[in-house]
CSV table of C-alpha atoms and ligand atoms in Angstrom, one decimal:
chain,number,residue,atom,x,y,z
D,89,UNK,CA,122.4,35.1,101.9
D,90,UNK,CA,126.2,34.9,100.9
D,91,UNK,CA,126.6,32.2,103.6
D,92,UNK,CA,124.6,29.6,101.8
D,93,UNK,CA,126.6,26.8,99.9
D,94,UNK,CA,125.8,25.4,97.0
D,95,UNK,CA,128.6,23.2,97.0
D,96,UNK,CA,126.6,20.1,96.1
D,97,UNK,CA,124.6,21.9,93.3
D,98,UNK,CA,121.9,23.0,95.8
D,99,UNK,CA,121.1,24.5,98.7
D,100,UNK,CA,122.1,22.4,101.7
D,101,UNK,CA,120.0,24.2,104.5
D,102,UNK,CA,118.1,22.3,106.7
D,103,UNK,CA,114.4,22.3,106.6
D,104,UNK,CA,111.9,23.0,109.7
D,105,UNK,CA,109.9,19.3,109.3
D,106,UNK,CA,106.4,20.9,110.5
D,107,UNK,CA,106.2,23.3,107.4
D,108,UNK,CA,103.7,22.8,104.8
D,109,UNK,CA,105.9,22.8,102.0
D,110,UNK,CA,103.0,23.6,99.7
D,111,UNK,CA,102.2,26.6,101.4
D,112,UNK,CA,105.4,28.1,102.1
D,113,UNK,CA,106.6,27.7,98.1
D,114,UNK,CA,103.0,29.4,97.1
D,115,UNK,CA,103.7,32.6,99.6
D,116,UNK,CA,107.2,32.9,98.4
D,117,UNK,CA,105.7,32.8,94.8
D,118,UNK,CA,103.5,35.6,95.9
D,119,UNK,CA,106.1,37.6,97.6
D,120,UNK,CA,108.6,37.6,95.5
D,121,UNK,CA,106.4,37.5,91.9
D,122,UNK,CA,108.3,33.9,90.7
D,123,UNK,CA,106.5,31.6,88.3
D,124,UNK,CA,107.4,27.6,88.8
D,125,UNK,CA,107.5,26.1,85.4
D,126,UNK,CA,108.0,22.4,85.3
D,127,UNK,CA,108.4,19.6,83.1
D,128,UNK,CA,105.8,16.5,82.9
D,129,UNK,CA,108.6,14.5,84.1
D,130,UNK,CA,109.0,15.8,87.1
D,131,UNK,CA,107.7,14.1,90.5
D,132,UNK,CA,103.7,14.8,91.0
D,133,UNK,CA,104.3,17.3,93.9
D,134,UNK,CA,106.2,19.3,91.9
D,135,UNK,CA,103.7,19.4,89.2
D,136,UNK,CA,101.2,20.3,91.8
D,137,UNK,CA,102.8,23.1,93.1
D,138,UNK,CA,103.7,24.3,89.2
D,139,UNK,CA,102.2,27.3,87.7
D,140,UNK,CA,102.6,25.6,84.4
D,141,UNK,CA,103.5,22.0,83.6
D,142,UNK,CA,104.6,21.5,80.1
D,143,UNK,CA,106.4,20.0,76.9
D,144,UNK,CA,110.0,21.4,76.2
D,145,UNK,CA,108.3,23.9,73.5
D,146,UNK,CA,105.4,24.9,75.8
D,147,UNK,CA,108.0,25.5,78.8
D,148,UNK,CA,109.8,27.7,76.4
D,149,UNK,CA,106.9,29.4,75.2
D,150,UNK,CA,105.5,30.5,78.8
D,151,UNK,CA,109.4,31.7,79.4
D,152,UNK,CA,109.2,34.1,76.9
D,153,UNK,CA,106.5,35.5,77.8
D,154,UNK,CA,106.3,35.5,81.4
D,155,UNK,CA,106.0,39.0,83.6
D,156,UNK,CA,106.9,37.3,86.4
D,157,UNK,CA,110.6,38.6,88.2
D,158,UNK,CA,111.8,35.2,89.0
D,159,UNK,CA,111.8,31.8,86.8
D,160,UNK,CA,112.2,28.7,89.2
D,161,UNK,CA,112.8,25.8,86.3
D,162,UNK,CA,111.7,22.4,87.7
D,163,UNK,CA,113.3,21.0,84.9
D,164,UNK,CA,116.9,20.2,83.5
D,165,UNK,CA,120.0,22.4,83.0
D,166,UNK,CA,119.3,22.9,79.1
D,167,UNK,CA,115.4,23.9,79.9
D,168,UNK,CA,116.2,27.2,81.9
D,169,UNK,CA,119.1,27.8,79.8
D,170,UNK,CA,116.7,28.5,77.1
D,171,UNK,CA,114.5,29.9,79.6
D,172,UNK,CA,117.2,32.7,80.5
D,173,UNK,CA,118.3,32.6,76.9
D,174,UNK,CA,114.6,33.7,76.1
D,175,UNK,CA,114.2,36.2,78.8
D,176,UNK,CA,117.6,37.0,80.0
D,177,UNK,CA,116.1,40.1,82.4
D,178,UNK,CA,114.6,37.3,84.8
D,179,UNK,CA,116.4,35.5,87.5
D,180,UNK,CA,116.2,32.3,86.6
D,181,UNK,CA,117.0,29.6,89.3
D,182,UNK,CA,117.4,25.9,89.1
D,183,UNK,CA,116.4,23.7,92.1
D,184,UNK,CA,119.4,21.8,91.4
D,185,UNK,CA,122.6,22.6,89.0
D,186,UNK,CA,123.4,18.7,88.4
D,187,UNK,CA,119.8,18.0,87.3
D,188,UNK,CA,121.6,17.9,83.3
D,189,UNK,CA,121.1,15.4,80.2
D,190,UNK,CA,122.7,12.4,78.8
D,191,UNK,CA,121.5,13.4,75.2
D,192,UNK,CA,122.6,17.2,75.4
D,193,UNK,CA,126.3,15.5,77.5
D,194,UNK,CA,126.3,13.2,74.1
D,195,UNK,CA,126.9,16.5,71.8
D,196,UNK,CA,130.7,18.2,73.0
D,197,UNK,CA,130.3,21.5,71.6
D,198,UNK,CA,134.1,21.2,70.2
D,199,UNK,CA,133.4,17.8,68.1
D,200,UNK,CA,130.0,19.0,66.7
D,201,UNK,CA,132.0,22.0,65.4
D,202,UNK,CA,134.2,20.1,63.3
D,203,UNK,CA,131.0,17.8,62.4
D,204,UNK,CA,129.4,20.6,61.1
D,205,UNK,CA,132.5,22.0,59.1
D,206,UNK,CA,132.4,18.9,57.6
D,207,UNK,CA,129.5,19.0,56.2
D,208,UNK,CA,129.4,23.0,54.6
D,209,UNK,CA,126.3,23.2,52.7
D,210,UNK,CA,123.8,21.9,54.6
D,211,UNK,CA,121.2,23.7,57.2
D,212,UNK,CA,122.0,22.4,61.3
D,213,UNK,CA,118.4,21.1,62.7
D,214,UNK,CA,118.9,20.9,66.4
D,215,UNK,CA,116.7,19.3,69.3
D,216,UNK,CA,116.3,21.6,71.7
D,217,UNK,CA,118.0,18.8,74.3
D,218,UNK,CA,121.4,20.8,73.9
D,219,UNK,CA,123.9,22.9,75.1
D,220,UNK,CA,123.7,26.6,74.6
D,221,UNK,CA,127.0,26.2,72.9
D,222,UNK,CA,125.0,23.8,70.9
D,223,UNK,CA,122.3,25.8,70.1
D,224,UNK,CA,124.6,28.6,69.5
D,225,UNK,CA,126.1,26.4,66.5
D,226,UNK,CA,123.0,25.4,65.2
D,227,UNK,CA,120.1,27.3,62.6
D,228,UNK,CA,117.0,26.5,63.8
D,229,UNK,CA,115.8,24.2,67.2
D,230,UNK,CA,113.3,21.9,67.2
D,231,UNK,CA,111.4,19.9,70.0
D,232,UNK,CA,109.3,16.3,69.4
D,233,UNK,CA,106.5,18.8,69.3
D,234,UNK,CA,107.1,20.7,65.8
D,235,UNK,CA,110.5,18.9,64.6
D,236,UNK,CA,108.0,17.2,61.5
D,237,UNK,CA,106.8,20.4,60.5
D,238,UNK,CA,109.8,22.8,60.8
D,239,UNK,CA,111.5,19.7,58.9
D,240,UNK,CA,109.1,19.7,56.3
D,241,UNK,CA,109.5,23.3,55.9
D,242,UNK,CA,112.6,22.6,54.2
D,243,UNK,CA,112.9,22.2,50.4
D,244,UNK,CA,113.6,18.4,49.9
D,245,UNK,CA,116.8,18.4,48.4
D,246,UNK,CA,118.0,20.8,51.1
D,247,UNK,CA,121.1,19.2,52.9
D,248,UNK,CA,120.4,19.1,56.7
D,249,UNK,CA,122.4,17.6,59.6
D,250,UNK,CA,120.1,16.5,62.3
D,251,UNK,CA,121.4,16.8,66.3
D,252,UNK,CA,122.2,15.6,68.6
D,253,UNK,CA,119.4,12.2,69.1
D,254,UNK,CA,119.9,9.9,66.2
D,255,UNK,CA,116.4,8.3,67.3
D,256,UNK,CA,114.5,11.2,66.2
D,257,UNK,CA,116.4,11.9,63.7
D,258,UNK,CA,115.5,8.6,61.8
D,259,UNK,CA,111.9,8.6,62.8
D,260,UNK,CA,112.0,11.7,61.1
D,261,UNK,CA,114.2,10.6,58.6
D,262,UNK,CA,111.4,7.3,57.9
D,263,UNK,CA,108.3,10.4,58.3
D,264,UNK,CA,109.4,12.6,56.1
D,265,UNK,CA,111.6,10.4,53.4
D,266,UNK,CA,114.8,12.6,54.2
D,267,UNK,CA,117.7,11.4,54.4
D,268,UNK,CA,119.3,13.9,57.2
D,269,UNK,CA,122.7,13.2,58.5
D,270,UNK,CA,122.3,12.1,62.3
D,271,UNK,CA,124.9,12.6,65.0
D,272,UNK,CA,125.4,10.2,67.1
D,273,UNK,CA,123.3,11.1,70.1
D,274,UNK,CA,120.8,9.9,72.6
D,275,UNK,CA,119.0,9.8,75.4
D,276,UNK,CA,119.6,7.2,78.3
D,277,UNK,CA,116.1,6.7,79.7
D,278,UNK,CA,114.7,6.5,76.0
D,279,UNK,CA,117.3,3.8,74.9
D,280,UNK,CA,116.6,1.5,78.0
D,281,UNK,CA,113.2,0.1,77.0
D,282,UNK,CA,113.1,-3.5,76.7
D,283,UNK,CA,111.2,-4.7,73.4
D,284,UNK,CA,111.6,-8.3,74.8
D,285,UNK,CA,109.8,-7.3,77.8
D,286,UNK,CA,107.5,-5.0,75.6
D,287,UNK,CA,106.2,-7.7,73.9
D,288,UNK,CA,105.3,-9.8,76.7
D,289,UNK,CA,103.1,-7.2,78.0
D,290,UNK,CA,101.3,-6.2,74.8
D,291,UNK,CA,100.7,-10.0,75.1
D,292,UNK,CA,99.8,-10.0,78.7
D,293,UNK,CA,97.7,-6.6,77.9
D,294,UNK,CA,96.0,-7.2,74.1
D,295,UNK,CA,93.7,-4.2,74.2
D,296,UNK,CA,96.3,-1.7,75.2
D,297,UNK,CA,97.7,0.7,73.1
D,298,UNK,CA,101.5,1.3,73.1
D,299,UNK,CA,102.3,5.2,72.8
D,300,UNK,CA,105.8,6.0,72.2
D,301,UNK,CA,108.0,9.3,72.8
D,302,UNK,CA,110.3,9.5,69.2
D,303,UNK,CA,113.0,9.5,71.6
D,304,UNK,CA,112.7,5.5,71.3
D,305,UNK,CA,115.0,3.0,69.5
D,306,UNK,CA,112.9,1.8,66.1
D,307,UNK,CA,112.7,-1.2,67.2
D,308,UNK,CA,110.5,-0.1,69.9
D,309,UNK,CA,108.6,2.8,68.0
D,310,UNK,CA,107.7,-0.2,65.3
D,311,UNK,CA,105.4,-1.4,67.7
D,312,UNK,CA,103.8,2.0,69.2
D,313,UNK,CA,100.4,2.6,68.0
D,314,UNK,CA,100.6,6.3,68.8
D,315,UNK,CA,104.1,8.3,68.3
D,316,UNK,CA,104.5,11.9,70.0
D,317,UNK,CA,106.1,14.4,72.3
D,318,UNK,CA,105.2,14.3,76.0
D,319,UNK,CA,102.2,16.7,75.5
D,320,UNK,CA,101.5,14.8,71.9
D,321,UNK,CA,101.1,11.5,74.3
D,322,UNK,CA,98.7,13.3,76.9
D,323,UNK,CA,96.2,15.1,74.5
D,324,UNK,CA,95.8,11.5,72.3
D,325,UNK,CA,95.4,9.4,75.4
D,326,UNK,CA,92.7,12.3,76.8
D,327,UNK,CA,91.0,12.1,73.4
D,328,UNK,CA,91.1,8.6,72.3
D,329,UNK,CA,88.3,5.9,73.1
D,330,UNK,CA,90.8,3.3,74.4
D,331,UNK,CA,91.2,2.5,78.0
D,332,UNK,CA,94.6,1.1,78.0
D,333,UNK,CA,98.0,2.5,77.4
D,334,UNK,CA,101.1,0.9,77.9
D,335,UNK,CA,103.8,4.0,78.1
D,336,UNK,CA,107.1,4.1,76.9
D,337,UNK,CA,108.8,7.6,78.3
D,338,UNK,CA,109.3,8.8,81.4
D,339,UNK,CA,107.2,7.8,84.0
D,340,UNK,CA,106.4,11.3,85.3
D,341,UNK,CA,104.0,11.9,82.4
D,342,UNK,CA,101.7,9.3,83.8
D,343,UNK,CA,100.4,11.6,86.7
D,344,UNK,CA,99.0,14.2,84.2
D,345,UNK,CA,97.5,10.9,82.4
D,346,UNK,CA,95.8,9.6,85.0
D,347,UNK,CA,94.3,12.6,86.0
D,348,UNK,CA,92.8,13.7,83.0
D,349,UNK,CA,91.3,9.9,82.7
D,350,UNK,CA,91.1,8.6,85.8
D,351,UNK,CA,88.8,5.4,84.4
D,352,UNK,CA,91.4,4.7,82.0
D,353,UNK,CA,94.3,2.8,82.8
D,354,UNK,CA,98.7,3.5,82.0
D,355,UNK,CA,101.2,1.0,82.6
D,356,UNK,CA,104.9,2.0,82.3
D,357,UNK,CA,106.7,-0.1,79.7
D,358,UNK,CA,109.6,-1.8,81.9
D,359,UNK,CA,113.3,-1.2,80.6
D,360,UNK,CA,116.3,-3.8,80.5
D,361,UNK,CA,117.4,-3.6,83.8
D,362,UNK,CA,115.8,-5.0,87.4
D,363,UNK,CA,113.8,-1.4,87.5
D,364,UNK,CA,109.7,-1.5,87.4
D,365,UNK,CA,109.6,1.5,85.3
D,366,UNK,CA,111.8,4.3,83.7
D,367,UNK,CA,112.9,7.7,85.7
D,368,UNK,CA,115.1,10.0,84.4
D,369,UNK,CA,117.5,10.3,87.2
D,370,UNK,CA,118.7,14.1,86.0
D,371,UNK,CA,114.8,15.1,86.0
D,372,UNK,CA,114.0,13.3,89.3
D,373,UNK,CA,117.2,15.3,91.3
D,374,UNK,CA,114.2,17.9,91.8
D,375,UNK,CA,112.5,17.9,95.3
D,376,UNK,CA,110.1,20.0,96.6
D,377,UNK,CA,112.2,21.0,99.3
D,378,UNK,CA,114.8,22.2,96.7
D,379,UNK,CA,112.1,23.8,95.2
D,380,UNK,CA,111.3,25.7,98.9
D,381,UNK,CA,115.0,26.4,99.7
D,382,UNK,CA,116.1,27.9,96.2
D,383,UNK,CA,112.8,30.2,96.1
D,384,UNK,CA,113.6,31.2,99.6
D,385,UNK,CA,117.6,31.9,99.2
D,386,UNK,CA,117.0,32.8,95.7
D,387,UNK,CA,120.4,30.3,94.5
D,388,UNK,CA,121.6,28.1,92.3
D,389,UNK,CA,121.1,31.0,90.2
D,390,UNK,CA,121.8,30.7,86.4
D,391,UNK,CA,124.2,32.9,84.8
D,392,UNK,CA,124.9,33.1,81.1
D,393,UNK,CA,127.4,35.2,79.0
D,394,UNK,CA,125.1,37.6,77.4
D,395,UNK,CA,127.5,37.2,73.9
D,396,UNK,CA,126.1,33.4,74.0
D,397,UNK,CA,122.9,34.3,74.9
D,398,UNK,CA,122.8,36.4,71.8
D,399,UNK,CA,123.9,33.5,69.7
D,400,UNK,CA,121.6,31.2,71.0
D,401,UNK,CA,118.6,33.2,71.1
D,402,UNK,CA,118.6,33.1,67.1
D,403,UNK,CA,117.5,29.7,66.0
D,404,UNK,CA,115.8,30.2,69.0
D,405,UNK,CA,113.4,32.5,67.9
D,406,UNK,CA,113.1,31.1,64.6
D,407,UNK,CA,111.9,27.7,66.2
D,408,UNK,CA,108.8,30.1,68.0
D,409,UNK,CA,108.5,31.9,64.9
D,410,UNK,CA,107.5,29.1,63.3
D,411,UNK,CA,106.1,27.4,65.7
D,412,UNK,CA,102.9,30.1,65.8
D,413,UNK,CA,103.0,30.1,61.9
D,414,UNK,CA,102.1,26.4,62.7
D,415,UNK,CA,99.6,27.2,65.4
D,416,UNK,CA,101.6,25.6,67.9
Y,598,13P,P1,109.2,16.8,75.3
Y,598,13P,O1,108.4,16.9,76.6
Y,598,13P,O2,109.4,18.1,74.7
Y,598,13P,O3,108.5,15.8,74.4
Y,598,13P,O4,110.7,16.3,75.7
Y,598,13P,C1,110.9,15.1,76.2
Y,598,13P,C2,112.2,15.0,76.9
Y,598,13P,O5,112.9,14.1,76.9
Y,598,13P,C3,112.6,16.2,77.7
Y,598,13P,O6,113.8,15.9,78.3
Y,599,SF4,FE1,117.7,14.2,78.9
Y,599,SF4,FE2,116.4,11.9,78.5
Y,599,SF4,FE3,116.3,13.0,80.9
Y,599,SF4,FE4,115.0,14.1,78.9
Y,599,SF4,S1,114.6,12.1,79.8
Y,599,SF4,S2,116.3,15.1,80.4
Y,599,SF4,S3,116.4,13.7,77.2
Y,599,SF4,S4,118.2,12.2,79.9
């Protein structure tokens, strides 16, 4: 097992083209008592071979509280970080170690330090799209799902600095009539949408509703008729009695959608570039037969210090804590 590299972030060993990928990944799941957990953005296969698909508070959730030995996070760097942060006992492994974040890369743990030195009496709010290092600086994380309420569970004249996406931190800012201060943050795929282009297909499209992760400029989110987190998005386009959606997040999220209604119909909103719709490219490094080689070889493996798990785990648990006094 020593003999495998995972010089390129993965594991480069070449795969037998007459396996059934499906198959193989479900017996080593068996075998060796792993759990996949996966984000909606990740590619359909991978959600189909997931033994829970999720929002970045539900992923966290079921990695607490998982008996399984092994965690295998189709995700991003900073999700099985606070999957191992969570449940340090478990191996966790990543299909791929580059698969990281432009919004948690926007937040150097050095700068925010002195960020939040200079600002001494007021409570650190952080979106759980961080660093551990991050996390480790920070009182309580939040995700798009509960970041309203765990806000609002602040007295309002309580000083609070808001990290590390400055675009939900000002639609929470405009929710809540805070006035938080925002670092400077934010996420690529998020920022890319094209409100030009927006409008020409609301125009093309007049009975579709535009739903909108927070995660979006303003600009855009002024013109969403639903705002939420990725789960937020799913459950309102499941429920609701419209049949057209016009999405602006990550395209992944549109399997799950059409799915649950297959009569109804999602179109991806199109971003500023020459791209039809919007991938995360960190989220889309994940490949099933990633997936089949780091079960199989058990690596990359994620490794922590346990003083920063410690650290982390904190505001951490306070986020879950009240999270269930929520009911979320
Ligand atoms: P949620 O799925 O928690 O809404 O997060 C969206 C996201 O950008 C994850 O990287
Ligand atoms: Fe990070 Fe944005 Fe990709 Fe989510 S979608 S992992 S916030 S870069």
């Amino acid at each position: 097992m020593n003999s495998i590299s995972i010089e390129k972030g993965y594991v480069e060993k070449k795969i037998d083209p007459t396996l059934d990928l499906f198959e193989e990944i479900s017996h080593l799941k068996k075998t060796k008592n792993a759990i996949i957990l996966a984000h909606y953005y990740q590619n359909a296969d991978i959600q189909d071979i997931a033994d829970y698909i999720g929002d970045s508070l539900g992923l966290a959730q079921q990695a607490e509280k998982t008996q399984a030995d092994i965690i295998l996070f189709a995700g991003v760097h900073f999700m099985a970080e606070t999957a191992k942060i969570l449940n340090p006992s478990k191996k966790v492994l990543i299909p791929d170690l580059k698969a990281g974040c432009s919004l948690a890369d926007s937040c150097p743990p050095n700068d925010f330090a002195a960020f939040k030195a200079s600002h001494p009496d007021h409570v650190v709010l952080t979106y759980v799209n961080c660093t551990a290092e991050i996390k480790a600086l920070s009182d309580v994380i939040v995700t798009s799902t509960n970041a309203e309420q765990i806000v609002e569970s602040f007295p309002k004249d309580q000083k609070i600095i808001f990290a590390p996406d400055k675009n939900l931190g000002a639609y929470l800012n405009k929710k809540t009539g805070r006035n938080m201060v925002l670092w400077d943050g934010s996420c690529m795929v998020h920022e890319i949408f094209s409100l030009e282009k927006l409008i020409k297909l609301k125009a093309q499209n007049p009975s579709a509703k535009i739903i909108a992760h927070p995660e979006c400029e303003a600009a855009i989110l002024e013109h969403a008729d639903f705002i939420g987190s990725t789960s937020a998005l799913l459950a309102y386009t499941k429920k609701t009695e419209h049949k057209e959606f016009i999405v602006l997040t990550e395209t992944g999220i549109i399997y799950q959608m059409q799915k649950a209604s297959p009569d109804k119909t999602f179109i991806p909103a199109p971003p500023n570039n020459n791209c039809a719709c919007n991938d995360c490219p960190y989220m889309k490094l994940n490949t099933l037969e990633k997936i089949y080689n780091t079960l199989k070889y058990e690596q990359p493996e994620l490794h922590m210090d346990p003083l920063l798990i410690e650290r982390a785990k904190k505001p951490i648990l306070k986020m879950l804590e009240l999270s269930a006094r929520f009911g979320l």
